[in-house]
PDB file of C-alpha atoms in Angstrom:
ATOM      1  CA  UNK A1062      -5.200  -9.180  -0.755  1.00  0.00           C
ATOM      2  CA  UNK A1063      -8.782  -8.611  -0.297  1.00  0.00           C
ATOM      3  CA  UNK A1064     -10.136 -11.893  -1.758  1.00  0.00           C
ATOM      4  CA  UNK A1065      -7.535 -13.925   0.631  1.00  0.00           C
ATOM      5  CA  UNK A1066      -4.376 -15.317   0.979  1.00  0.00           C
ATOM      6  CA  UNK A1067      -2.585 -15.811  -2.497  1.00  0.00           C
ATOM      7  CA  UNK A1068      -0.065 -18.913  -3.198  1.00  0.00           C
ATOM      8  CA  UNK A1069       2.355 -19.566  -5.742  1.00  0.00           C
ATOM      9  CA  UNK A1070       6.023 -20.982  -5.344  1.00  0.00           C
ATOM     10  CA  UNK A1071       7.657 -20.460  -2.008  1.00  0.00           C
ATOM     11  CA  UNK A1072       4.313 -18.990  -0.517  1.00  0.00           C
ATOM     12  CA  UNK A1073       2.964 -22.003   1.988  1.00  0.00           C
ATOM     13  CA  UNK A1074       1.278 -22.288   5.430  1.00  0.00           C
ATOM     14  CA  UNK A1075       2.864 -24.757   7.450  1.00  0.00           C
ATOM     15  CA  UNK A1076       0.074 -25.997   9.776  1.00  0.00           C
ATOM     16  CA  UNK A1077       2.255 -28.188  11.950  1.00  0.00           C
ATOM     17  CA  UNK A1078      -0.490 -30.574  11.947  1.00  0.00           C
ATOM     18  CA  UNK A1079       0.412 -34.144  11.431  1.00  0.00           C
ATOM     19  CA  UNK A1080      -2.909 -36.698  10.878  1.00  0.00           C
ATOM     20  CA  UNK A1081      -0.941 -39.820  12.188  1.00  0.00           C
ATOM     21  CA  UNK A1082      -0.642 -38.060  15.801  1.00  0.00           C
ATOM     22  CA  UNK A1083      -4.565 -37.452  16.450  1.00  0.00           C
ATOM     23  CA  UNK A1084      -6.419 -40.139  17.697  1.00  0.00           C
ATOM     24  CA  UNK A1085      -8.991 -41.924  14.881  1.00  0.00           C
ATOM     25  CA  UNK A1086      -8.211 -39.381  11.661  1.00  0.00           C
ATOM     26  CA  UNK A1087      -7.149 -42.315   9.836  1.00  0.00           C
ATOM     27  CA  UNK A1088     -10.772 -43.047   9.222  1.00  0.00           C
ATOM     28  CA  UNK A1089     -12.629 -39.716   9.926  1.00  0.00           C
ATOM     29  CA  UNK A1090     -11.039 -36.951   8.404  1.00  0.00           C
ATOM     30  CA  UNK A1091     -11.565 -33.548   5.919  1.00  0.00           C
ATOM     31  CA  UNK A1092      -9.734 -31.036   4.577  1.00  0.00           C
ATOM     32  CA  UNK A1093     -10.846 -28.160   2.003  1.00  0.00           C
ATOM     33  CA  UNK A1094     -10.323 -24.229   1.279  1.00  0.00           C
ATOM     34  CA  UNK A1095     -12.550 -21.621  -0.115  1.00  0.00           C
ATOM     35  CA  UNK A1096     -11.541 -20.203  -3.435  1.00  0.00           C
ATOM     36  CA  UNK A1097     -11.991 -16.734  -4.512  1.00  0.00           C
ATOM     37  CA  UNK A1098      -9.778 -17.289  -7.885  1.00  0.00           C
ATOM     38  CA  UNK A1099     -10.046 -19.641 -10.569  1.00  0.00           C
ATOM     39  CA  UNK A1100      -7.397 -22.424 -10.977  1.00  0.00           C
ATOM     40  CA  UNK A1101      -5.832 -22.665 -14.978  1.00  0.00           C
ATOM     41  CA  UNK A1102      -7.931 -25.533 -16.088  1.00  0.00           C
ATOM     42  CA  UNK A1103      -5.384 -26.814 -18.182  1.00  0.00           C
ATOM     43  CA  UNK A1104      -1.997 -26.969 -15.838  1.00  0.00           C
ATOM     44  CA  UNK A1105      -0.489 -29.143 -14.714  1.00  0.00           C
ATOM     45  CA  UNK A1106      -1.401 -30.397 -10.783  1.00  0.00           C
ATOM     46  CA  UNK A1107      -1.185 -27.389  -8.509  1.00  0.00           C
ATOM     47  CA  UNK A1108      -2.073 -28.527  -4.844  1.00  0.00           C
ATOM     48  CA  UNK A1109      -4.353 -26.826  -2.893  1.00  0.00           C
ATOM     49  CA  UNK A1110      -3.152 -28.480   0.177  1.00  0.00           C
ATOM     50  CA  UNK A1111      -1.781 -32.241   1.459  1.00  0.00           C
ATOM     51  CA  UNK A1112       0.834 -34.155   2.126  1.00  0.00           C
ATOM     52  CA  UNK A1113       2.340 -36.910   0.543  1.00  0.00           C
ATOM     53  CA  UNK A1114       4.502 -39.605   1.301  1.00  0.00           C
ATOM     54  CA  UNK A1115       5.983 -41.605  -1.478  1.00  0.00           C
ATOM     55  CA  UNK A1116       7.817 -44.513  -0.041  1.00  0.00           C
ATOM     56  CA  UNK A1117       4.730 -45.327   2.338  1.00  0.00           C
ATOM     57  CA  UNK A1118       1.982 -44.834  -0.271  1.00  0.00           C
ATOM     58  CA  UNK A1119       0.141 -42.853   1.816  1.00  0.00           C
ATOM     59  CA  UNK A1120      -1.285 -39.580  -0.423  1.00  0.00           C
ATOM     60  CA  UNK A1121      -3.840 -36.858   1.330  1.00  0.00           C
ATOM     61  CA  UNK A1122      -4.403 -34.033  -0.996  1.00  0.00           C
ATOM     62  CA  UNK A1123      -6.876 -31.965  -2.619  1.00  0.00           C
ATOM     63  CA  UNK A1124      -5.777 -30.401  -6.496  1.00  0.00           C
ATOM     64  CA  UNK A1125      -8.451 -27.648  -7.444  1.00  0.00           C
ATOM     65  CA  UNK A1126      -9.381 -28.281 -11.076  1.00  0.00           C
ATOM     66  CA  UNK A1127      -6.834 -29.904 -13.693  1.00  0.00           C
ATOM     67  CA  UNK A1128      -8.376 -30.415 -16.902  1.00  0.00           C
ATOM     68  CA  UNK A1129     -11.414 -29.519 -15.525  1.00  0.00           C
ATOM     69  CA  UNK A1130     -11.864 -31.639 -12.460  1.00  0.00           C
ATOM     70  CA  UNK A1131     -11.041 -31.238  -8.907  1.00  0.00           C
ATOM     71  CA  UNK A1132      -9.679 -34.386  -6.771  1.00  0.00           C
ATOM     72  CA  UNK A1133      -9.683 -35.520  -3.360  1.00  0.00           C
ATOM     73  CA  UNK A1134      -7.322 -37.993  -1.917  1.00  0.00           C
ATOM     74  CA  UNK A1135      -7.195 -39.271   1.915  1.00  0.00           C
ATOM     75  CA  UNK A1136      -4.355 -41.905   2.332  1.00  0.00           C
ATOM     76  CA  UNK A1137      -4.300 -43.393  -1.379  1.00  0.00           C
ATOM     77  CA  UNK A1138      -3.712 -41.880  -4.228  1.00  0.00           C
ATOM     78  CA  UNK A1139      -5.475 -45.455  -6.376  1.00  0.00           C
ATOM     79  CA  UNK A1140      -8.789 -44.205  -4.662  1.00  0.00           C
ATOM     80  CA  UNK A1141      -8.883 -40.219  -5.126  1.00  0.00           C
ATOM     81  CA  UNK A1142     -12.154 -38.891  -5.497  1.00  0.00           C
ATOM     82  CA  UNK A1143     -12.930 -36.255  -8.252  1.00  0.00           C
ATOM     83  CA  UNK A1144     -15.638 -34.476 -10.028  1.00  0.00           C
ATOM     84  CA  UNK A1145     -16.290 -31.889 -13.163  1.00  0.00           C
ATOM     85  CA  UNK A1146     -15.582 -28.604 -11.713  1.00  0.00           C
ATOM     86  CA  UNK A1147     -16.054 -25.501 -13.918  1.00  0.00           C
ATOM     87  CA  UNK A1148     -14.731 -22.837 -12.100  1.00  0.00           C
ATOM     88  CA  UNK A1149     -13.339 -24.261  -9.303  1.00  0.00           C
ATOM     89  CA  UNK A1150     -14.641 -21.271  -7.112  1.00  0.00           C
ATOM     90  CA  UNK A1151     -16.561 -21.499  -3.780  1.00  0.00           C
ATOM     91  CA  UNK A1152     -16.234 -24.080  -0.855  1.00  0.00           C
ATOM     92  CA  UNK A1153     -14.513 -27.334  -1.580  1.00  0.00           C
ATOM     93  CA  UNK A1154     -14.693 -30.340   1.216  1.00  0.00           C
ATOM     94  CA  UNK A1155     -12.783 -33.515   0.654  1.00  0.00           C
ATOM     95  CA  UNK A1156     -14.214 -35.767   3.871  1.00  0.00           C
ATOM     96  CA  UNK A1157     -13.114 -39.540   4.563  1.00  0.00           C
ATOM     97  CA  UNK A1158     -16.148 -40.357   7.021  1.00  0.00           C
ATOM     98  CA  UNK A1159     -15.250 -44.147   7.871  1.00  0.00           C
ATOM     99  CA  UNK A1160     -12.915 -46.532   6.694  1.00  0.00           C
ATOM    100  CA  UNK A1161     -13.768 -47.119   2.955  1.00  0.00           C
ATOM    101  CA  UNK A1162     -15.585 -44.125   2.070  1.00  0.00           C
ATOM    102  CA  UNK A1163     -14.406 -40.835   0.632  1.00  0.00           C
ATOM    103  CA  UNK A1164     -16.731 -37.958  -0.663  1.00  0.00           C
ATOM    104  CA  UNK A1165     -15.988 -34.564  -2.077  1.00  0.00           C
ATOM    105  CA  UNK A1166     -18.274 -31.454  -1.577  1.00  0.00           C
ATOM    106  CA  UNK A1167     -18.393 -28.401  -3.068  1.00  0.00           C
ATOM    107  CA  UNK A1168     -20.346 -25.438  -1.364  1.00  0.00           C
ATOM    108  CA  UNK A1169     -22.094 -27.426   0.838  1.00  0.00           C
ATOM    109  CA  UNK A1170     -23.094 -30.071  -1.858  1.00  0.00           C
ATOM    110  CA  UNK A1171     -22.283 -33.507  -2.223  1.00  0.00           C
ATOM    111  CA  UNK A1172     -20.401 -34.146  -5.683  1.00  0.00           C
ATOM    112  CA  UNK A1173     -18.834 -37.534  -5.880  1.00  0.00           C
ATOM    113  CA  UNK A1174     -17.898 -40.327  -3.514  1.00  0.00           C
ATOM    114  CA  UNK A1175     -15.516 -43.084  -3.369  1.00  0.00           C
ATOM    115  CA  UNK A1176     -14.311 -46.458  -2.091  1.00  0.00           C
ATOM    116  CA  UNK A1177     -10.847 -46.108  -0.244  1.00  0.00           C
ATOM    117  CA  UNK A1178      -9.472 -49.164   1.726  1.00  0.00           C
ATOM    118  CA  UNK A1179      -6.117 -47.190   3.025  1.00  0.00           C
ATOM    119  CA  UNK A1180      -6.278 -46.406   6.637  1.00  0.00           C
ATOM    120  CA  UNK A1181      -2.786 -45.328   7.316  1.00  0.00           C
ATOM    121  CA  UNK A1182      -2.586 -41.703   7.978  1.00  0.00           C
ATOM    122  CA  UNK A1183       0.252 -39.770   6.892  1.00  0.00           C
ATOM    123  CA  UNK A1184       2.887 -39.098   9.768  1.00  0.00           C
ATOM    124  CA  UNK A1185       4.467 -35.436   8.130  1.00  0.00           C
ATOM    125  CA  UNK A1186       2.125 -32.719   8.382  1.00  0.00           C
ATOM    126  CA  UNK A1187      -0.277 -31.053   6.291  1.00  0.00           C
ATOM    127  CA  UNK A1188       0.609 -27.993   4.252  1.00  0.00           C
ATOM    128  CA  UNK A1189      -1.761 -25.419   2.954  1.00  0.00           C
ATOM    129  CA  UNK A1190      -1.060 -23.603  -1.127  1.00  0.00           C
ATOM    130  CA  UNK A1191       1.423 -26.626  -1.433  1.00  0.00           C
ATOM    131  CA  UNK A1192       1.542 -30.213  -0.613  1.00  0.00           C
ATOM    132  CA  UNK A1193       4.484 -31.407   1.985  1.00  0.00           C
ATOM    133  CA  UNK A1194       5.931 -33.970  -0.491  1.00  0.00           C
ATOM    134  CA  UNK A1195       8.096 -35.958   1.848  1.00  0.00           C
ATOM    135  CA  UNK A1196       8.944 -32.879   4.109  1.00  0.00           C
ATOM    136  CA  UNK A1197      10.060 -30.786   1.009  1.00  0.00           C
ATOM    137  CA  UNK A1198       7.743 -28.208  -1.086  1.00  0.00           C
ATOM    138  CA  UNK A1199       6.201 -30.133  -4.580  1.00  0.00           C
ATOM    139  CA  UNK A1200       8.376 -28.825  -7.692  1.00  0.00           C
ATOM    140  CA  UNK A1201       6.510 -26.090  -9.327  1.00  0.00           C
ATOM    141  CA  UNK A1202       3.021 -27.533  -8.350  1.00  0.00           C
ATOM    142  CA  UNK A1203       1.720 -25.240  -5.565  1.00  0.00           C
ATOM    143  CA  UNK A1204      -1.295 -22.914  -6.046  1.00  0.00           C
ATOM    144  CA  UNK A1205      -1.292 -19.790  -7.298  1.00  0.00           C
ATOM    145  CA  UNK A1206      -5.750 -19.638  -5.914  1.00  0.00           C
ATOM    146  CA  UNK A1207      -6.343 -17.001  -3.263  1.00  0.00           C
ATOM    147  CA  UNK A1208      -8.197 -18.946  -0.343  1.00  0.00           C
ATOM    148  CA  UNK A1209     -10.133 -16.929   2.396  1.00  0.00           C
ATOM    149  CA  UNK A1210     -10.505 -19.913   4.212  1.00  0.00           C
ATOM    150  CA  UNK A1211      -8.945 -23.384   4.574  1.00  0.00           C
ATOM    151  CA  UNK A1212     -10.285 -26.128   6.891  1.00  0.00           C
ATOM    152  CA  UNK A1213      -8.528 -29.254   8.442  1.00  0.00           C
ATOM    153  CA  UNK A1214     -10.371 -31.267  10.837  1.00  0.00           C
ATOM    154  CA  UNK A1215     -12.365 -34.330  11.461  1.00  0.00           C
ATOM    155  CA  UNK A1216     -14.801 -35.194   8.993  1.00  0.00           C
ATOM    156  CA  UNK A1217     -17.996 -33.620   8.559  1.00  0.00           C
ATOM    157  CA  UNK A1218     -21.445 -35.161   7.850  1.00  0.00           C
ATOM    158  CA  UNK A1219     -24.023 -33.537   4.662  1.00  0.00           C
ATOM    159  CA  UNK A1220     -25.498 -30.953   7.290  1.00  0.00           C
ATOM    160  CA  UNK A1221     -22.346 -29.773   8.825  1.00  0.00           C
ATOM    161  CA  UNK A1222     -20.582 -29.315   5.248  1.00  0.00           C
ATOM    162  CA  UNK A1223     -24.239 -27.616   4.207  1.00  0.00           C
ATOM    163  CA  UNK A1224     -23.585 -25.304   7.568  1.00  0.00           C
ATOM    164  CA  UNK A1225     -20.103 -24.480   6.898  1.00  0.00           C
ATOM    165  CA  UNK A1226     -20.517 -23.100   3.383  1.00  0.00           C
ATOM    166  CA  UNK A1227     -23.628 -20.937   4.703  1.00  0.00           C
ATOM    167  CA  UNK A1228     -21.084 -19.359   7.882  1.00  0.00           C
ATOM    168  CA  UNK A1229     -18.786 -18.888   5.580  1.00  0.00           C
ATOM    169  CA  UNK A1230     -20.963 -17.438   3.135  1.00  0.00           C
ATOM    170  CA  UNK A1231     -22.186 -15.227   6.276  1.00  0.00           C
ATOM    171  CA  UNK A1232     -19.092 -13.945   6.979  1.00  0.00           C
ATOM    172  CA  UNK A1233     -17.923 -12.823   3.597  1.00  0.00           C
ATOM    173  CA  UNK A1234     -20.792 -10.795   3.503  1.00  0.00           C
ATOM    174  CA  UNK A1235     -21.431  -9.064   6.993  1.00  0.00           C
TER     175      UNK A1235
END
């Protein structure tokens, strides 16, 4: 469409990227996506993107706005971070920038951090408008958001997420 990429059951980029395999991303990691749609407040959890691992409690996700709040989880689900998010529109940045520390950014700004002791990176890969639950799609939970952009990568510090958002911003506009 021309606001992006729209998700919704069966509709899923498989990224082939799997965090275990690259060297450090247990402790320095991000994901996010850019949102041109607003998420239904009040559904249940609709994954943006992630994986998940059940048996090996090892969780990296990001859920745009249930209830009114979006969460970030990299490697445990006990230690997700989240924050009020009204719209859910614009640049969202979930970053794990050392071993204990997770932080969640939205268009460039910082919005909440958190304490996460799980280093273990997940060995499936990561999926984009769905999370890889155990190799197999989420029941009913992926994202129906339109996303012009999606990033995976290693994490980024407050003037490279500040940077991204204005590119971005850049290039939706030129």
């Amino acid at each position: 469409t021309a606001k992006g990429l729209t998700g919704g059951a069966g509709k899923l980029i498989l990224t082939g990227l799997v965090p275990s395999t690259i060297s450090g991303w247990a402790n320095v990691f991000s994901m996010g996506f850019y949102s041109r749609t607003i998420e239904n407040p009040t559904a249940t959890t609709l994954y943006a993107m992630g994986v998940l691992q059940v048996a090996a409690n090892k969780w990296g996700y990001f859920i745009p706005r249930v209830s009114g709040s979006t969460y970030f989880s990299a490697w445990n689900n006990l230690a997700q971070v989240s924050f009020a998010d009204p719209d859910s529109l614009g640049l969202h940045v979930g970053n794990k920038d050392s071993s204990n520390n997770t932080k969640i950014y939205r268009n460039g700004v910082l919005k909440a951090t958190s304490s996460d002791g799980n280093n273990n990176a997940c060995t499936i890969e990561i999926w984009v408008h769905d999370i890889n639950n155990d190799d197999l799609p989420a029941a009913n939970q992926a994202t129906v958001k339109q996303f012009c952009f999606y990033w995976i990568g290693k994490s980024l510090d407050a003037t490279q997420q500040g940077n991204l958002y204005t590119r971005i911003q850049t290039a939706q506009t030129s």
